[in-house]
Amino acid sequence: MGMDGKKLEYKGEDALRELEELTIKAKEVQDSILKEIITRNGASEYLNKYMQGSIDLLTFKTRVPVITYEEIQPYIQRIVNGEDSSIISGHQITEMLMSSGTSCGEPKLMPSIAEDLDRRTYLYNLIMPIMNKHIPDLDKGKAMYLLFIKAEKQTPSGLPARPVLTSYYKSPHFQTRTHDPFNDYTSPNEAILCPDRDQSMYCQLLAGLIHRQCVLRLGAVFASALLRSISFLEKNWIDLCRDIRIGHLNKSITDPNLRAAMSKIITSQDPQLADELEAICSLRTWKGIICKLWPRVKYIEAVLTGSMAQYIPALEFYSEGKIPLVCTMYASSECYFGVNLNPLSYPTEVSYTLLPNMAYFEFIPLENGLQPNNEEKIEQDKLVALVDVKLWCYYELVVTTFAGLCRHRVGDILLVTGFYNSVPQFKFICRRNILLSIDTDKTNEEELHKSVTASKKLLEAYDQLLTEYTSHADTSTTPGHYVLFWEITNTSTELSLATPLNAELLQNCCQVLEDSLGYVYRCCRSHDKSIGPLEIRVVEEGTFEALMDLIISQGGSINQYKTPRYIEQGQALELLNSRVKDRFFSSRDPVWSL
Ligand code: AMP
């Protein structure tokens, strides 16, 4: 089944009927998707190198290699520099989507073609028909979604380079959507599109508070953004209530489009609403604040799977565990993958059903859940087709997209938990190699190691040696921040000459660490402010030996012991924290430019 424009416009019942058909005929749909991709892109420099004019599916499966981003990057770079899209795609590449993954510290750029927006819209249009089957009457009120755009730039060839959601919110598909009572947002487009994060957040919260009695659901794309908005509300509710009381928008909102849009929402003085809100916001605890401020909310929506699972407890605190937390979809810059057909399942139990008309999907089987590393070459014949994956087996996802990515390893590890008709349902397990993530940043072991290596050099001039390190994503603060546990030994032979650790030195170490981390981390820190200053916790000597003892006592093998470079909640973290001698924070934003 092709992705012709007409089918993409189906909504409601029609959308579900089509989903039924797609999932029954998944094999045929996948084969025809691959055929279409080969037909369109077969003449491209990249694909033609392997296909040499053939449009045969078997030729594709035996000849086209399984690759990581690094292998297609030179082609993408050529397009970025102005060469024709036809080196990878039969269609014009209209933009480069900046992924949160990084390659050599730079954001990965995923090619995108105009009709990809139709495919994304198609997936979004499935969400409400699915939700409506589980929670009725969602068309009787509003949705308070806190949506934000990010900074974008242009490639030397003039293509926009921006994150996929920024591209979507700026597209006519989003901005000129027809009125739909199931998708009646409290946030005006102008607030979502305002490039100033604080002004955007302020106005979206203000609109949500004004409409508090008709908000039926609320959320953000990622749980981290929703929690930041709650924290922003904690800091700004006095101003927000004042605006509502006097019927005037705060002067700090300077964006003229935003002021014009908000003037239609904040139309008169409302001292009664201001009193109600002030009474709630000044309560001693903010436990359950979401239920109190938005009493009709039936569910909270945000991605809470994968690395976002760390935010489940915080959201349960603010909703007192009374409101279902719903994860609706699984997507990436290269392709939107699938939807959650059981939206009321608890976040840790969520599985996503891949939509067979989004792209051509294949899977690298992972024995015993073992992760192949980036360097390992994957033989073409190892790959398994979408309908052939086995229940309770682990796989790494590989996609072939219309825009020209061929057998591209997405880097996500998935577990098959069931089938919907003939389509597998997957639990998101983790992203290959990723250690640390607070917001949309993803830092892997090599990136962390590289920045630690750069930073520890500063110690050496002071006769100090970094002997061991590990890391932790601390989300007990909002925004969360990276923590590095460092064990430092004094190497001076003459005790009397040993320089004590000085705060300035360790602060500099924090800064060098941050400056050496990837683009997305530095952007979140400096531009979005969605990550707090990095912290080094210096631990007593012998701490890492104690950590090893602990891990071995829990069943780890002594022969194969390697210091874990990431520590989650639990006994190991408690042990490290109990031996902290001193803490240091980065005192400035890391270097970042568009
Ligand atoms: P990006 O390329 O920056 O758009 O990031 C896409 C990646 O985010 C995916 O490959 C996943 O690793 C992660 N991701 C997206 N949606 C989900 C989800 N629902 N649950 C867990 N991880 C997700």
XYZ file of C-alpha atoms and ligand atoms in Angstrom:
617
model
C 0.000 0.000 0.000
C 1.566 3.286 -1.062
C 1.494 6.505 0.859
C -0.682 8.395 -1.594
C -1.979 11.671 -0.216
C -5.628 10.590 -0.049
C -5.156 7.738 2.391
C -3.097 9.960 4.660
C -6.034 12.221 5.314
C -8.166 9.521 6.900
C -9.161 10.293 10.444
C -11.004 8.644 13.329
C -12.693 5.366 12.529
C -11.234 5.359 9.033
C -7.750 5.661 10.447
C -8.320 2.671 12.725
C -9.805 0.623 9.910
C -6.773 1.335 7.785
C -4.473 0.439 10.680
C -6.268 -2.895 10.928
C -5.713 -3.542 7.245
C -2.075 -2.460 7.369
C -1.264 -4.708 10.289
C -3.032 -7.717 8.744
C -1.172 -7.317 5.464
C 2.112 -6.204 7.000
C 4.316 -8.411 4.856
C 2.783 -7.187 1.593
C 2.888 -3.595 2.824
C 6.566 -3.885 3.767
C 7.494 -5.518 0.452
C 5.700 -2.857 -1.507
C 7.340 -0.104 0.570
C 10.777 -1.540 -0.177
C 9.917 -1.897 -3.857
C 8.800 1.715 -3.994
C 11.927 2.942 -2.226
C 14.193 0.978 -4.564
C 12.285 2.204 -7.609
C 12.529 5.811 -6.503
C 16.068 5.836 -5.110
C 17.706 3.040 -7.130
C 19.418 5.481 -9.476
C 20.983 7.470 -6.642
C 24.760 7.302 -6.439
C 24.611 5.477 -3.119
C 22.050 2.791 -3.884
C 23.135 2.270 -7.465
C 26.610 1.356 -6.229
C 25.091 -1.842 -4.826
C 21.974 -2.394 -6.921
C 23.570 -1.581 -10.300
C 20.257 -1.030 -11.969
C 18.397 -3.932 -10.355
C 15.079 -3.274 -8.632
C 14.916 -6.758 -7.196
C 14.207 -7.045 -3.463
C 16.516 -10.000 -3.032
C 19.384 -8.108 -4.634
C 18.778 -5.344 -2.099
C 18.838 -7.813 0.773
C 22.032 -9.535 -0.346
C 24.045 -6.547 -1.553
C 23.186 -3.426 0.376
C 25.310 -3.149 3.530
C 24.003 -2.467 7.034
C 25.521 0.839 8.101
C 25.809 3.305 10.939
C 25.422 7.034 10.472
C 29.185 7.490 10.077
C 29.118 5.575 6.804
C 26.421 7.695 5.153
C 27.695 10.927 6.690
C 30.077 11.793 3.791
C 27.125 11.684 1.363
C 25.007 13.808 3.687
C 27.876 16.258 4.043
C 28.076 16.617 0.263
C 24.365 17.508 0.125
C 24.846 19.920 3.026
C 27.583 21.575 0.953
C 25.338 21.979 -2.071
C 25.545 18.793 -4.125
C 22.344 17.405 -5.563
C 19.961 15.308 -3.456
C 20.187 12.626 -6.117
C 23.359 11.228 -4.597
C 21.143 9.461 -2.044
C 17.521 10.106 -3.002
C 15.186 10.178 -5.999
C 13.320 13.057 -4.383
C 14.439 16.541 -3.463
C 15.810 16.669 0.087
C 14.018 19.631 1.630
C 15.655 19.782 5.042
C 18.159 18.120 7.320
C 16.766 16.982 10.642
C 19.118 17.488 13.531
C 19.044 14.361 15.609
C 19.809 14.271 19.311
C 22.453 11.674 18.579
C 25.897 13.073 17.877
C 28.730 11.948 15.669
C 32.181 13.290 16.602
C 30.437 15.818 18.840
C 28.283 17.222 16.003
C 24.548 16.542 15.701
C 23.673 13.826 13.223
C 21.767 15.217 10.246
C 19.003 13.061 8.827
C 17.763 13.805 5.306
C 14.070 14.521 4.892
C 11.790 14.970 1.877
C 8.553 16.979 1.658
C 6.196 14.009 1.851
C 7.758 12.880 5.151
C 5.526 15.517 6.727
C 2.507 13.564 5.433
C 3.841 10.403 7.029
C 4.314 12.170 10.375
C 0.838 13.668 10.164
C -0.546 10.224 9.396
C 0.926 8.865 12.619
C -0.252 11.860 14.687
C -3.753 11.392 13.269
C -3.861 7.870 14.683
C -3.275 8.956 18.265
C -6.683 10.427 19.112
C -8.756 7.623 17.539
C -6.693 5.199 19.675
C -7.094 7.327 22.829
C -10.796 7.751 22.196
C -11.272 3.986 22.360
C -9.895 3.977 25.904
C -11.006 7.322 27.336
C -14.316 8.772 26.106
C -15.342 12.390 25.644
C -11.937 13.826 24.915
C -13.642 16.086 22.393
C -15.504 17.852 25.210
C -12.615 20.005 26.325
C -9.082 21.100 25.653
C -5.571 19.703 25.592
C -2.789 21.582 27.348
C 0.323 20.514 25.480
C 3.510 22.391 26.206
C 5.292 22.297 22.880
C 8.486 24.111 21.996
C 10.657 24.823 19.013
C 14.433 24.808 19.120
C 17.116 26.885 17.437
C 17.663 26.135 13.772
C 20.305 26.966 11.207
C 20.875 26.706 7.479
C 23.294 24.448 5.716
C 25.765 26.135 3.312
C 23.446 24.931 0.519
C 20.492 26.749 2.119
C 18.603 23.782 3.562
C 17.081 24.256 6.997
C 18.815 22.142 9.657
C 16.590 21.725 12.701
C 15.097 19.128 15.011
C 12.174 17.136 13.633
C 9.601 18.634 16.007
C 10.667 22.180 15.159
C 10.195 21.275 11.499
C 6.755 19.829 12.222
C 5.462 22.755 14.292
C 6.629 25.201 11.626
C 4.978 23.242 8.813
C 1.549 24.005 7.339
C 0.557 20.463 8.406
C 0.598 21.723 11.985
C -0.093 25.427 11.665
C -3.023 25.287 9.302
C -4.555 22.090 10.659
C -8.332 22.054 10.433
C -10.206 22.548 13.680
C -10.616 19.212 15.417
C -12.476 19.012 18.743
C -10.149 16.124 19.678
C -7.125 18.333 19.215
C -8.185 21.662 20.616
C -4.998 23.014 22.185
C -4.857 25.670 24.880
C -1.527 26.946 23.505
C -1.850 29.303 20.547
C 0.502 28.513 17.627
C 2.292 31.809 18.249
C 3.288 30.623 21.742
C 4.549 27.265 20.450
C 6.500 28.996 17.688
C 8.040 31.706 19.861
C 11.813 31.131 19.773
C 12.271 32.546 23.282
C 11.803 29.543 25.578
C 10.767 31.556 28.655
C 8.206 33.686 26.839
C 6.818 30.592 25.148
C 6.546 28.674 28.402
C 5.055 31.606 30.299
C 2.287 32.134 27.748
C 1.518 28.440 27.306
C 1.141 28.063 31.075
C -0.948 31.225 31.262
C -3.313 29.910 28.571
C -3.501 26.542 30.345
C -4.330 28.202 33.667
C -7.011 30.435 32.153
C -8.639 27.344 30.634
C -8.040 25.184 33.695
C -11.648 24.022 33.967
C -11.755 22.673 30.414
C -8.334 21.001 30.249
C -8.952 17.242 29.788
C -5.407 16.164 29.149
C -1.995 17.727 29.425
C 1.530 16.901 28.539
C 4.654 17.554 26.546
C 6.592 15.457 24.081
C 9.189 14.426 26.634
C 8.643 14.112 30.374
C 11.706 16.307 30.989
C 9.982 19.264 29.278
C 6.786 18.770 31.266
C 8.703 18.760 34.550
C 10.613 21.857 33.565
C 7.320 23.576 32.890
C 6.067 22.661 36.357
C 9.256 24.000 37.845
C 8.851 27.188 35.780
C 5.306 27.501 37.150
C 6.667 27.170 40.693
C 8.941 30.126 40.026
C 6.450 32.278 38.119
C 2.966 31.634 39.482
C 2.835 34.959 41.292
C 3.328 36.840 38.022
C 0.930 34.568 36.142
C -1.782 35.111 38.772
C -1.188 38.849 38.673
C -1.728 38.891 34.895
C -4.993 36.993 35.315
C -6.117 39.299 38.130
C -5.526 42.526 36.222
C -6.303 41.155 32.739
C -2.947 42.242 31.308
C -0.031 40.306 29.944
C 3.270 40.807 31.766
C 5.595 43.348 30.114
C 8.396 40.777 29.984
C 6.543 39.162 27.068
C 7.909 41.223 24.223
C 7.301 39.070 21.130
C 4.628 41.058 19.230
C 2.995 37.993 17.609
C 2.770 36.329 20.951
C 1.285 39.429 22.625
C -1.327 39.681 19.858
C -2.282 36.012 20.205
C -2.436 36.182 24.000
C -4.642 39.267 23.908
C -7.392 36.990 22.570
C -7.011 34.669 25.563
C -6.473 37.111 28.409
C -9.487 39.273 27.662
C -10.640 40.586 31.035
C -9.748 40.820 34.700
C -10.485 37.622 36.590
C -9.774 38.137 40.300
C -11.761 35.046 41.241
C -9.601 32.737 39.112
C -6.472 34.500 40.409
C -7.607 33.866 44.008
C -8.253 30.178 43.308
C -4.877 29.726 41.646
C -3.003 31.594 44.361
C -4.631 29.472 47.043
C -3.499 26.293 45.263
C -0.011 27.458 44.318
C 0.793 28.722 47.801
C 0.072 25.326 49.388
C 3.011 24.058 51.388
C 3.481 21.031 49.145
C 3.068 20.726 45.416
C 2.209 17.045 45.727
C -0.786 16.478 43.457
C -0.587 20.034 42.076
C -1.631 18.869 38.592
C -4.936 17.438 39.901
C -5.578 20.624 41.838
C -4.829 23.091 39.063
C -6.482 21.059 36.313
C -9.218 19.108 38.085
C -10.721 17.524 34.947
C -7.498 16.044 33.569
C -8.010 12.431 32.490
C -4.462 11.624 31.532
C -0.932 13.037 31.284
C 0.945 12.458 28.053
C 4.720 12.359 27.639
C 7.410 9.964 26.523
C 8.296 8.124 29.737
C 9.926 5.106 28.170
C 13.661 4.637 27.639
C 15.806 7.205 29.418
C 12.694 9.258 30.286
C 11.595 6.529 32.733
C 13.705 8.327 35.342
C 10.962 10.984 35.482
C 8.058 8.658 36.357
C 8.356 9.230 40.139
C 8.389 13.030 39.766
C 5.293 13.036 37.572
C 3.554 10.674 39.972
C 4.363 13.078 42.781
C 2.767 16.010 40.967
C -0.264 13.928 39.992
C -0.432 11.981 43.271
C -0.385 8.791 41.208
C -4.068 9.372 40.403
C -3.831 10.270 36.732
C -2.739 7.746 34.085
C 0.612 8.495 32.488
C 0.325 7.841 28.779
C 3.104 7.228 26.242
C 1.570 7.428 22.800
C 4.309 7.110 20.217
C 7.822 6.118 19.281
C 9.613 8.216 16.682
C 12.941 9.605 15.537
C 14.417 12.099 13.111
C 15.054 9.411 10.537
C 11.517 8.054 10.678
C 8.374 7.938 12.836
C 8.108 4.329 13.944
C 4.951 3.422 15.771
C 2.153 3.915 18.264
C 1.067 2.481 21.580
C -2.186 0.595 21.059
C -2.677 0.105 24.818
C -2.201 3.677 25.942
C -3.326 3.006 29.503
C -0.519 0.547 30.180
C 1.915 1.722 32.853
C 5.001 3.416 31.306
C 7.386 0.596 32.232
C 5.059 -1.878 30.491
C 4.528 0.085 27.289
C 5.069 -1.541 23.906
C 4.909 0.197 20.558
C 3.389 -1.300 17.429
C 5.495 -0.380 14.410
C 3.502 0.972 11.470
C 4.490 -0.999 8.378
C 3.858 1.894 5.977
C 6.349 4.316 7.544
C 9.574 2.826 6.148
C 11.155 -0.541 5.501
C 12.109 -2.104 8.836
C 14.670 -4.812 9.517
C 16.163 -6.145 12.716
C 19.579 -7.290 13.904
C 19.016 -10.222 16.287
C 20.867 -9.791 19.586
C 21.803 -13.015 21.242
C 21.063 -13.004 24.986
C 20.313 -9.321 24.739
C 23.984 -8.649 23.931
C 24.611 -5.398 22.155
C 26.803 -5.374 19.075
C 29.027 -2.328 19.077
C 29.250 0.286 16.388
C 32.382 -1.147 14.815
C 31.044 -4.655 14.453
C 30.158 -5.341 10.840
C 26.689 -6.798 10.486
C 26.376 -9.372 7.721
C 23.464 -8.578 5.424
C 21.968 -12.041 5.743
C 21.696 -11.728 9.542
C 18.822 -9.261 9.250
C 15.276 -10.332 10.064
C 12.168 -8.807 8.438
C 9.437 -7.070 10.456
C 6.979 -9.957 10.381
C 9.681 -12.540 11.149
C 10.893 -11.334 14.531
C 10.383 -13.770 17.415
C 8.482 -13.198 20.617
C 10.683 -12.266 23.636
C 13.774 -11.786 21.491
C 15.926 -8.652 21.452
C 16.754 -6.773 18.257
C 18.428 -3.635 17.075
C 16.280 -1.607 14.675
C 17.447 -0.921 11.105
C 15.520 1.357 8.703
C 15.430 2.089 5.013
C 13.635 5.375 4.405
C 12.104 7.176 1.444
C 14.514 10.066 1.968
C 17.511 7.858 1.213
C 18.810 6.122 4.333
C 19.476 2.506 3.416
C 19.709 -0.159 6.087
C 20.609 2.462 8.626
C 21.120 1.335 12.218
C 18.937 3.528 14.394
C 20.760 2.406 17.527
C 17.664 1.397 19.500
C 17.454 -1.961 21.237
C 13.933 -3.382 21.277
C 12.264 -6.455 22.803
C 9.348 -8.199 21.082
C 6.493 -8.457 23.594
C 3.580 -9.451 21.371
C 1.907 -9.079 18.013
C -0.972 -7.005 16.750
C -2.277 -8.973 13.780
C 0.989 -9.790 12.004
C 2.909 -6.762 13.272
C 5.239 -7.122 16.246
C 4.967 -4.912 19.303
C 8.191 -3.752 20.874
C 9.243 -2.589 24.254
C 11.938 0.076 24.021
C 14.888 -1.279 26.009
C 17.642 1.260 25.533
C 19.720 3.065 23.040
C 22.946 1.349 22.127
C 25.865 2.725 24.140
C 24.054 5.652 25.708
C 25.150 6.375 29.255
C 23.768 9.745 30.198
C 20.630 11.592 29.201
C 18.704 14.372 30.935
C 16.681 15.959 28.157
C 17.192 15.261 24.457
C 20.959 14.905 24.999
C 22.466 11.464 24.582
C 26.031 10.968 25.789
C 27.757 7.688 25.085
C 30.716 6.077 26.775
C 33.259 7.294 24.213
C 32.048 10.887 24.419
C 32.181 10.819 28.197
C 35.629 9.270 28.141
C 36.889 11.856 25.676
C 35.736 14.744 27.838
C 37.104 13.167 31.020
C 40.446 12.723 29.254
C 40.515 16.381 28.236
C 39.536 17.550 31.674
C 41.819 15.407 33.829
C 44.875 16.938 32.145
C 44.264 20.044 34.233
C 44.873 18.014 37.381
C 48.254 16.764 36.314
C 49.975 20.128 36.614
C 48.974 20.044 40.265
C 50.380 16.571 40.959
C 46.907 15.132 41.057
C 45.868 12.037 39.143
C 42.383 10.943 38.297
C 42.423 7.232 39.095
C 38.802 6.264 38.533
C 35.530 7.810 37.496
C 31.911 7.065 36.913
C 28.808 9.098 36.164
C 25.181 9.559 37.126
C 22.252 11.551 35.700
C 20.884 13.401 38.710
C 17.246 14.242 38.109
C 16.415 15.039 41.715
C 16.979 18.667 40.733
C 15.032 20.459 37.948
C 16.554 20.696 35.489
C 18.595 17.568 36.062
C 22.354 17.562 35.639
C 25.328 15.267 34.991
C 27.311 14.141 38.018
C 30.804 12.702 37.764
C 32.288 10.809 40.669
C 36.051 11.294 40.647
C 38.650 9.546 42.741
C 41.838 11.571 42.776
C 45.273 10.572 44.053
C 48.067 12.892 44.973
C 51.192 11.935 43.003
C 53.651 14.297 44.591
C 56.612 12.360 45.989
C 57.202 14.920 48.650
C 54.210 14.997 50.896
C 54.891 18.521 51.962
C 54.681 19.722 48.361
C 51.307 18.137 47.723
C 48.878 20.794 46.659
C 45.433 20.444 48.207
C 42.494 20.258 45.815
C 41.464 23.729 45.014
C 37.968 24.778 44.096
C 38.969 26.821 41.094
C 40.854 23.903 39.579
C 37.931 21.517 39.977
C 35.506 24.112 38.674
C 37.716 24.442 35.608
C 37.626 20.658 35.251
C 33.812 20.848 35.213
C 33.982 23.469 32.495
C 36.423 21.562 30.305
C 34.215 18.486 30.669
C 31.195 20.431 29.493
C 33.032 22.157 26.644
C 34.153 18.729 25.406
C 30.698 17.104 25.474
C 28.541 16.825 22.343
C 26.640 19.566 20.539
C 23.219 18.576 21.858
C 24.415 18.555 25.479
C 25.951 22.026 25.071
C 22.824 23.308 23.329
C 20.574 21.996 26.131
C 22.863 23.599 28.712
C 23.560 26.968 27.077
C 20.565 27.646 24.882
C 17.584 25.624 26.155
C 18.677 25.650 29.808
C 17.166 22.196 30.080
C 20.246 20.757 31.808
C 21.823 22.214 34.948
C 25.577 22.789 35.570
C 27.724 19.669 35.576
C 28.953 18.534 38.990
C 32.106 16.693 40.051
C 31.836 14.830 43.333
C 35.293 13.973 44.598
C 35.207 10.738 46.566
C 37.592 9.406 49.234
C 40.449 7.215 48.086
C 39.430 3.549 48.044
C 35.827 4.280 47.063
C 36.090 2.572 43.693
C 37.555 -0.519 45.335
C 34.568 -0.572 47.647
C 32.339 -0.174 44.600
C 33.989 -3.201 43.014
C 33.485 -5.228 46.201
C 29.835 -4.262 46.255
C 29.235 -5.210 42.616
C 31.040 -8.523 43.025
C 29.071 -9.256 46.198
C 25.944 -8.775 44.103
C 27.039 -11.486 41.673
C 29.455 -9.666 39.345
C 32.441 -11.644 38.093
C 35.807 -10.689 39.517
C 37.672 -11.639 36.329
C 35.515 -9.593 34.070
C 35.062 -6.659 36.401
C 35.154 -3.285 34.730
C 34.284 -0.072 36.500
C 30.774 0.831 35.353
C 30.895 4.240 33.738
C 27.316 4.913 34.721
C 25.578 4.317 38.022
C 21.810 4.304 38.437
C 19.802 4.707 41.610
C 20.475 2.039 44.221
C 23.114 0.728 46.582
C 26.059 1.607 44.353
C 24.946 5.215 44.155
C 24.385 5.318 47.906
C 27.893 3.985 48.452
C 29.433 6.630 46.196
C 27.398 9.416 47.757
C 28.359 8.323 51.270
C 32.034 8.853 50.425
C 31.885 12.254 48.796
C 34.588 14.602 50.145
C 33.705 17.651 48.105
C 31.449 18.889 45.315
C 32.197 21.292 42.506
C 29.980 22.747 39.814
C 30.580 24.304 36.470
C 30.235 28.039 36.916
C 29.527 29.067 33.334
C 27.638 27.785 30.315
C 29.664 25.600 27.957
C 30.755 26.957 24.606
C 27.944 26.529 22.100
C 27.056 28.168 18.838
C 24.569 27.316 16.142
P 16.063 11.907 17.594
O 16.813 11.256 16.489
O 16.777 12.993 18.265
O 14.720 12.304 17.113
O 15.826 10.808 18.719
C 15.172 9.608 18.414
C 15.457 8.619 19.495
O 14.773 8.992 20.702
C 14.941 7.245 19.183
O 15.773 6.541 18.311
C 14.891 6.659 20.581
O 16.172 6.284 21.015
C 14.400 7.835 21.407
N 12.919 7.765 21.518
C 12.002 8.340 20.735
N 10.754 8.031 21.125
C 10.891 7.228 22.192
C 9.988 6.553 23.046
N 8.669 6.653 22.906
N 10.516 5.813 24.041
C 11.835 5.718 24.220
N 12.734 6.311 23.448
C 12.272 7.061 22.443
